[in-house]
Amino acid sequence: MKKVLLSALALLCGSAYAQDGLYVKPMIGMGSSNLTFRTYNNMPSAVKYYPIKSYTYGLHVGYRLWNWDLSTGIQYLSDGQKYSIVFGAPTVPSLYDSGAITNRYRHLMIPLQVGYLIHVYKGFSIMPQIGAAYSHNMNRKDRMKTQKADSKNTVTDQYFDINYNRSSYFATARLNIEYDLNELLGLNLSGAYYRMLTNFDNPDGYGNFDPRNRVWAVCGEAGVTVYVNKIRFGKGREKK
């Protein structure tokens, strides 16, 4: 019984370097993304969409107190989807050959997340986080690749504003694995899920079509945690 109590106490107290206070965490990651798209009367689209690579990087700023963690920051997220295109028919020749089109969207996000730090063993911790993020949707980049051609295009602001909403909101979930190197620095690996909650498409640009478009991404991420409250600034040279 005594050993159980001591183990529980050690778990609550955490590692030798666990501390409360302010921290900053630059991070970078990549993974996979796709979308859910529905058309008339909320019916599924007949087009088959395929996932593409997703990229993210940013700077998170957080504060920890009694193992609770609250963080925000600024983050870039690139996601999208790919779908096949088929031109012509055996009896109707086409000027184009078949291929695929990739649509890639870029978002600038401000996340707000809450988490709880669970100390595991000698500097190792896990921390689940949930939250939401405001997204400024920047633009869309297209790539059409066929056997005969490979063309790229960035959608202009005017077209983007007609067909897409500039502002969106995401739900976020993240599971972090952390290791404290010392009282100043820690390493962080995480798996993150981003899901757009609001409609990405602007219905006004489609008339009666009224589509529903929500992108999502799953990313593996890595970062370095810097505990700002442990930084010791020099006092300067002493006077003789």
mmCIF file of C-alpha atoms in Angstrom:
data_model
loop_
_atom_site.group_PDB
_atom_site.id
_atom_site.type_symbol
_atom_site.label_atom_id
_atom_site.label_comp_id
_atom_site.label_asym_id
_atom_site.label_seq_id
_atom_site.Cartn_x
_atom_site.Cartn_y
_atom_site.Cartn_z
ATOM 1 C CA MET A 1 0.000 0.000 0.000
ATOM 2 C CA LYS A 2 2.843 2.331 0.858
ATOM 3 C CA LYS A 3 4.477 1.721 -2.523
ATOM 4 C CA VAL A 4 1.207 2.490 -4.305
ATOM 5 C CA LEU A 5 0.850 5.789 -2.448
ATOM 6 C CA LEU A 6 4.453 6.739 -3.199
ATOM 7 C CA SER A 7 3.971 5.912 -6.893
ATOM 8 C CA ALA A 8 0.808 8.019 -7.044
ATOM 9 C CA LEU A 9 2.599 10.881 -5.309
ATOM 10 C CA ALA A 10 5.475 10.683 -7.778
ATOM 11 C CA LEU A 11 3.022 10.728 -10.682
ATOM 12 C CA LEU A 12 1.295 13.832 -9.337
ATOM 13 C CA CYS A 13 4.530 15.623 -8.574
ATOM 14 C CA GLY A 14 5.874 14.921 -12.042
ATOM 15 C CA SER A 15 9.424 14.942 -13.340
ATOM 16 C CA ALA A 16 12.363 16.764 -11.853
ATOM 17 C CA TYR A 17 12.057 19.486 -14.480
ATOM 18 C CA ALA A 18 8.268 19.905 -14.529
ATOM 19 C CA GLN A 19 7.332 23.514 -13.918
ATOM 20 C CA ASP A 20 4.526 25.998 -14.129
ATOM 21 C CA GLY A 21 4.775 29.196 -16.105
ATOM 22 C CA LEU A 22 5.103 30.640 -19.593
ATOM 23 C CA TYR A 23 6.578 28.756 -22.547
ATOM 24 C CA VAL A 24 6.969 29.124 -26.318
ATOM 25 C CA LYS A 25 7.025 26.239 -28.782
ATOM 26 C CA PRO A 26 8.027 26.467 -32.449
ATOM 27 C CA MET A 27 6.630 23.474 -34.326
ATOM 28 C CA ILE A 28 6.527 21.890 -37.774
ATOM 29 C CA GLY A 29 4.617 18.945 -39.185
ATOM 30 C CA MET A 30 3.162 17.094 -42.140
ATOM 31 C CA GLY A 31 0.470 14.529 -42.790
ATOM 32 C CA SER A 32 -2.589 13.865 -44.939
ATOM 33 C CA SER A 33 -5.692 15.896 -45.794
ATOM 34 C CA ASN A 34 -8.956 15.639 -47.702
ATOM 35 C CA LEU A 35 -12.458 17.113 -47.618
ATOM 36 C CA THR A 36 -16.092 16.187 -47.181
ATOM 37 C CA PHE A 37 -18.159 17.686 -49.989
ATOM 38 C CA ARG A 38 -21.937 17.639 -50.365
ATOM 39 C CA THR A 39 -24.125 19.112 -53.101
ATOM 40 C CA TYR A 40 -27.864 19.605 -53.589
ATOM 41 C CA ASN A 41 -30.017 18.852 -50.530
ATOM 42 C CA ASN A 42 -26.911 17.833 -48.577
ATOM 43 C CA MET A 43 -26.327 14.816 -50.849
ATOM 44 C CA PRO A 44 -22.848 13.263 -51.170
ATOM 45 C CA SER A 45 -20.874 14.304 -54.230
ATOM 46 C CA ALA A 46 -20.524 11.859 -57.121
ATOM 47 C CA VAL A 47 -16.883 12.920 -57.504
ATOM 48 C CA LYS A 48 -14.332 10.708 -55.741
ATOM 49 C CA TYR A 49 -11.818 12.789 -53.775
ATOM 50 C CA TYR A 50 -8.386 11.518 -52.778
ATOM 51 C CA PRO A 51 -6.127 12.749 -49.952
ATOM 52 C CA ILE A 52 -3.015 14.832 -50.500
ATOM 53 C CA LYS A 53 -0.106 15.759 -48.242
ATOM 54 C CA SER A 54 -0.699 18.391 -45.598
ATOM 55 C CA TYR A 55 1.925 20.737 -44.140
ATOM 56 C CA THR A 56 1.926 22.920 -41.049
ATOM 57 C CA TYR A 57 4.288 25.084 -39.018
ATOM 58 C CA GLY A 58 3.862 27.766 -36.410
ATOM 59 C CA LEU A 59 4.684 29.207 -33.011
ATOM 60 C CA HIS A 60 2.611 28.326 -29.958
ATOM 61 C CA VAL A 61 2.655 30.314 -26.716
ATOM 62 C CA GLY A 62 1.263 28.736 -23.569
ATOM 63 C CA TYR A 63 1.019 28.859 -19.817
ATOM 64 C CA ARG A 64 0.965 25.929 -17.393
ATOM 65 C CA LEU A 65 -0.415 25.898 -13.872
ATOM 66 C CA TRP A 66 -0.998 22.775 -11.736
ATOM 67 C CA ASN A 67 -0.552 20.603 -14.857
ATOM 68 C CA TRP A 68 -3.284 22.471 -16.754
ATOM 69 C CA ASP A 69 -2.124 23.991 -20.032
ATOM 70 C CA LEU A 70 -3.632 26.884 -22.008
ATOM 71 C CA SER A 71 -2.033 27.842 -25.328
ATOM 72 C CA THR A 72 -2.515 30.015 -28.387
ATOM 73 C CA GLY A 73 -0.236 31.264 -31.158
ATOM 74 C CA ILE A 74 -0.094 31.557 -34.922
ATOM 75 C CA GLN A 75 0.015 28.630 -37.333
ATOM 76 C CA TYR A 76 0.107 27.947 -41.074
ATOM 77 C CA LEU A 77 -1.809 24.960 -42.461
ATOM 78 C CA SER A 78 -1.856 23.693 -46.039
ATOM 79 C CA ASP A 79 -4.464 21.090 -46.984
ATOM 80 C CA GLY A 80 -6.701 20.048 -49.871
ATOM 81 C CA GLN A 81 -7.687 17.153 -52.115
ATOM 82 C CA LYS A 82 -7.176 15.510 -55.505
ATOM 83 C CA TYR A 83 -9.687 14.116 -58.007
ATOM 84 C CA SER A 84 -9.495 12.385 -61.375
ATOM 85 C CA ILE A 85 -10.528 13.945 -64.664
ATOM 86 C CA VAL A 86 -11.534 12.097 -67.841
ATOM 87 C CA PHE A 87 -11.864 13.926 -71.140
ATOM 88 C CA GLY A 88 -13.607 12.640 -74.235
ATOM 89 C CA ALA A 89 -14.882 9.152 -75.027
ATOM 90 C CA PRO A 90 -13.817 6.325 -77.367
ATOM 91 C CA THR A 91 -16.129 7.676 -80.083
ATOM 92 C CA VAL A 92 -15.537 11.373 -79.328
ATOM 93 C CA PRO A 93 -11.832 12.250 -79.395
ATOM 94 C CA SER A 94 -10.714 14.963 -76.999
ATOM 95 C CA LEU A 95 -7.963 17.554 -77.220
ATOM 96 C CA TYR A 96 -7.000 16.672 -73.644
ATOM 97 C CA ASP A 97 -5.919 13.416 -72.094
ATOM 98 C CA SER A 98 -7.091 12.181 -68.718
ATOM 99 C CA GLY A 99 -5.323 13.008 -65.495
ATOM 100 C CA ALA A 100 -5.895 14.525 -62.070
ATOM 101 C CA ILE A 101 -6.463 17.939 -60.537
ATOM 102 C CA THR A 102 -5.079 18.874 -57.127
ATOM 103 C CA ASN A 103 -6.622 21.722 -55.132
ATOM 104 C CA ARG A 104 -4.457 22.977 -52.266
ATOM 105 C CA TYR A 105 -5.759 25.506 -49.735
ATOM 106 C CA ARG A 106 -3.669 27.668 -47.422
ATOM 107 C CA HIS A 107 -4.842 28.841 -44.007
ATOM 108 C CA LEU A 108 -3.365 31.204 -41.418
ATOM 109 C CA MET A 109 -4.737 30.113 -38.060
ATOM 110 C CA ILE A 110 -4.954 31.368 -34.475
ATOM 111 C CA PRO A 111 -5.557 28.323 -32.244
ATOM 112 C CA LEU A 112 -6.816 28.271 -28.659
ATOM 113 C CA GLN A 113 -6.267 24.974 -26.858
ATOM 114 C CA VAL A 114 -6.580 23.554 -23.364
ATOM 115 C CA GLY A 115 -4.741 20.466 -22.164
ATOM 116 C CA TYR A 116 -3.722 18.496 -19.118
ATOM 117 C CA LEU A 117 -0.151 17.294 -18.523
ATOM 118 C CA ILE A 118 0.201 13.726 -17.253
ATOM 119 C CA HIS A 119 3.687 12.888 -15.968
ATOM 120 C CA VAL A 120 4.811 9.386 -16.846
ATOM 121 C CA TYR A 121 8.444 8.752 -15.921
ATOM 122 C CA LYS A 122 11.583 10.860 -15.375
ATOM 123 C CA GLY A 123 10.963 13.729 -17.738
ATOM 124 C CA PHE A 124 8.455 11.947 -19.993
ATOM 125 C CA SER A 125 4.901 13.294 -20.095
ATOM 126 C CA ILE A 126 1.810 12.991 -22.257
ATOM 127 C CA MET A 127 -0.663 15.802 -22.760
ATOM 128 C CA PRO A 128 -4.016 15.545 -24.561
ATOM 129 C CA GLN A 129 -5.329 18.875 -25.903
ATOM 130 C CA ILE A 130 -8.603 19.998 -27.425
ATOM 131 C CA GLY A 131 -9.578 23.377 -28.794
ATOM 132 C CA ALA A 132 -10.617 25.497 -31.731
ATOM 133 C CA ALA A 133 -8.900 27.752 -34.231
ATOM 134 C CA TYR A 134 -9.864 30.808 -36.234
ATOM 135 C CA SER A 135 -8.659 30.521 -39.826
ATOM 136 C CA HIS A 136 -8.004 33.226 -42.398
ATOM 137 C CA ASN A 137 -8.271 31.348 -45.691
ATOM 138 C CA MET A 138 -5.519 32.771 -47.889
ATOM 139 C CA ASN A 139 -5.868 31.255 -51.368
ATOM 140 C CA ARG A 140 -6.100 28.108 -53.459
ATOM 141 C CA LYS A 141 -3.397 26.616 -55.660
ATOM 142 C CA ASP A 142 -4.380 24.234 -58.459
ATOM 143 C CA ARG A 143 -2.344 21.692 -60.367
ATOM 144 C CA MET A 144 -3.627 19.772 -63.391
ATOM 145 C CA LYS A 145 -1.372 16.902 -64.348
ATOM 146 C CA THR A 146 -1.980 14.693 -67.377
ATOM 147 C CA GLN A 147 0.207 12.591 -69.657
ATOM 148 C CA LYS A 148 0.604 15.556 -71.997
ATOM 149 C CA ALA A 149 0.743 18.528 -69.650
ATOM 150 C CA ASP A 150 1.530 19.663 -66.120
ATOM 151 C CA SER A 151 0.116 23.110 -65.333
ATOM 152 C CA LYS A 152 -0.098 25.088 -62.092
ATOM 153 C CA ASN A 153 -2.323 28.013 -61.199
ATOM 154 C CA THR A 154 -3.051 30.200 -58.173
ATOM 155 C CA VAL A 155 -6.689 31.237 -57.855
ATOM 156 C CA THR A 156 -7.022 35.024 -57.915
ATOM 157 C CA ASP A 157 -8.412 36.947 -54.958
ATOM 158 C CA GLN A 158 -11.529 37.962 -56.896
ATOM 159 C CA TYR A 159 -12.429 34.379 -57.822
ATOM 160 C CA PHE A 160 -11.537 33.121 -54.347
ATOM 161 C CA ASP A 161 -13.798 35.650 -52.624
ATOM 162 C CA ILE A 162 -16.726 34.737 -54.889
ATOM 163 C CA ASN A 163 -16.469 31.003 -54.267
ATOM 164 C CA TYR A 164 -14.984 30.693 -50.771
ATOM 165 C CA ASN A 165 -15.380 32.215 -47.334
ATOM 166 C CA ARG A 166 -12.318 34.084 -46.129
ATOM 167 C CA SER A 167 -12.948 33.156 -42.487
ATOM 168 C CA SER A 168 -13.493 29.677 -41.078
ATOM 169 C CA TYR A 169 -13.347 27.878 -37.748
ATOM 170 C CA PHE A 170 -11.619 24.578 -37.053
ATOM 171 C CA ALA A 171 -11.929 22.073 -34.232
ATOM 172 C CA THR A 172 -8.537 20.789 -33.083
ATOM 173 C CA ALA A 173 -7.372 17.761 -31.106
ATOM 174 C CA ARG A 174 -3.797 16.861 -30.261
ATOM 175 C CA LEU A 175 -1.935 14.208 -28.277
ATOM 176 C CA ASN A 176 1.532 15.322 -27.189
ATOM 177 C CA ILE A 177 4.472 13.246 -25.990
ATOM 178 C CA GLU A 178 6.976 15.460 -24.186
ATOM 179 C CA TYR A 179 10.464 14.964 -22.811
ATOM 180 C CA ASP A 180 12.185 17.606 -20.695
ATOM 181 C CA LEU A 181 15.893 17.835 -21.521
ATOM 182 C CA ASN A 182 16.455 20.229 -18.623
ATOM 183 C CA GLU A 183 14.598 22.989 -16.802
ATOM 184 C CA LEU A 184 14.814 25.242 -19.880
ATOM 185 C CA LEU A 185 14.196 22.999 -22.922
ATOM 186 C CA GLY A 186 11.888 20.145 -23.835
ATOM 187 C CA LEU A 187 11.184 18.055 -26.942
ATOM 188 C CA ASN A 188 7.654 17.512 -28.217
ATOM 189 C CA LEU A 189 6.125 14.990 -30.628
ATOM 190 C CA SER A 190 2.412 15.064 -31.322
ATOM 191 C CA GLY A 191 -0.380 13.754 -33.486
ATOM 192 C CA ALA A 192 -2.890 16.455 -34.443
ATOM 193 C CA TYR A 193 -6.320 16.495 -36.077
ATOM 194 C CA TYR A 194 -7.836 19.577 -37.733
ATOM 195 C CA ARG A 195 -11.464 19.645 -38.841
ATOM 196 C CA MET A 196 -13.191 22.642 -40.422
ATOM 197 C CA LEU A 197 -16.500 23.291 -38.670
ATOM 198 C CA THR A 198 -17.957 25.992 -40.903
ATOM 199 C CA ASN A 199 -18.730 25.804 -44.619
ATOM 200 C CA PHE A 200 -15.639 26.632 -46.679
ATOM 201 C CA ASP A 201 -17.640 27.345 -49.838
ATOM 202 C CA ASN A 202 -19.516 30.610 -50.253
ATOM 203 C CA PRO A 203 -23.057 29.618 -51.366
ATOM 204 C CA ASP A 204 -23.588 33.044 -52.967
ATOM 205 C CA GLY A 205 -21.033 32.146 -55.620
ATOM 206 C CA TYR A 206 -22.886 29.000 -56.694
ATOM 207 C CA GLY A 207 -26.501 30.136 -57.004
ATOM 208 C CA ASN A 208 -28.853 27.246 -56.243
ATOM 209 C CA PHE A 209 -25.999 24.749 -56.093
ATOM 210 C CA ASP A 210 -25.438 25.458 -52.350
ATOM 211 C CA PRO A 211 -22.431 23.157 -51.740
ATOM 212 C CA ARG A 212 -21.025 22.118 -48.365
ATOM 213 C CA ASN A 213 -17.254 21.886 -48.223
ATOM 214 C CA ARG A 214 -15.241 21.129 -45.077
ATOM 215 C CA VAL A 215 -11.567 20.197 -45.165
ATOM 216 C CA TRP A 216 -9.686 18.139 -42.596
ATOM 217 C CA ALA A 217 -6.076 17.200 -41.924
ATOM 218 C CA VAL A 218 -4.170 14.706 -39.771
ATOM 219 C CA CYS A 219 -0.549 15.632 -39.051
ATOM 220 C CA GLY A 220 2.454 14.343 -37.163
ATOM 221 C CA GLU A 221 4.255 17.281 -35.572
ATOM 222 C CA ALA A 222 7.544 17.999 -33.804
ATOM 223 C CA GLY A 223 8.516 20.982 -31.695
ATOM 224 C CA VAL A 224 10.865 22.384 -29.074
ATOM 225 C CA THR A 225 9.443 23.790 -25.848
ATOM 226 C CA VAL A 226 11.313 26.733 -24.310
ATOM 227 C CA TYR A 227 10.319 27.518 -20.719
ATOM 228 C CA VAL A 228 10.570 31.300 -20.728
ATOM 229 C CA ASN A 229 10.287 31.682 -16.961
ATOM 230 C CA LYS A 230 13.522 29.680 -16.554
ATOM 231 C CA ILE A 231 15.626 31.936 -18.778
ATOM 232 C CA ARG A 232 18.232 33.715 -16.684
ATOM 233 C CA PHE A 233 19.321 37.049 -18.079
ATOM 234 C CA GLY A 234 22.780 38.394 -17.196
ATOM 235 C CA LYS A 235 23.076 41.153 -14.645
ATOM 236 C CA GLY A 236 25.872 42.905 -16.479
ATOM 237 C CA ARG A 237 29.486 43.492 -15.508
ATOM 238 C CA GLU A 238 30.080 44.383 -11.886
ATOM 239 C CA LYS A 239 31.634 47.728 -11.121
ATOM 240 C CA LYS A 240 35.150 47.692 -9.670
#
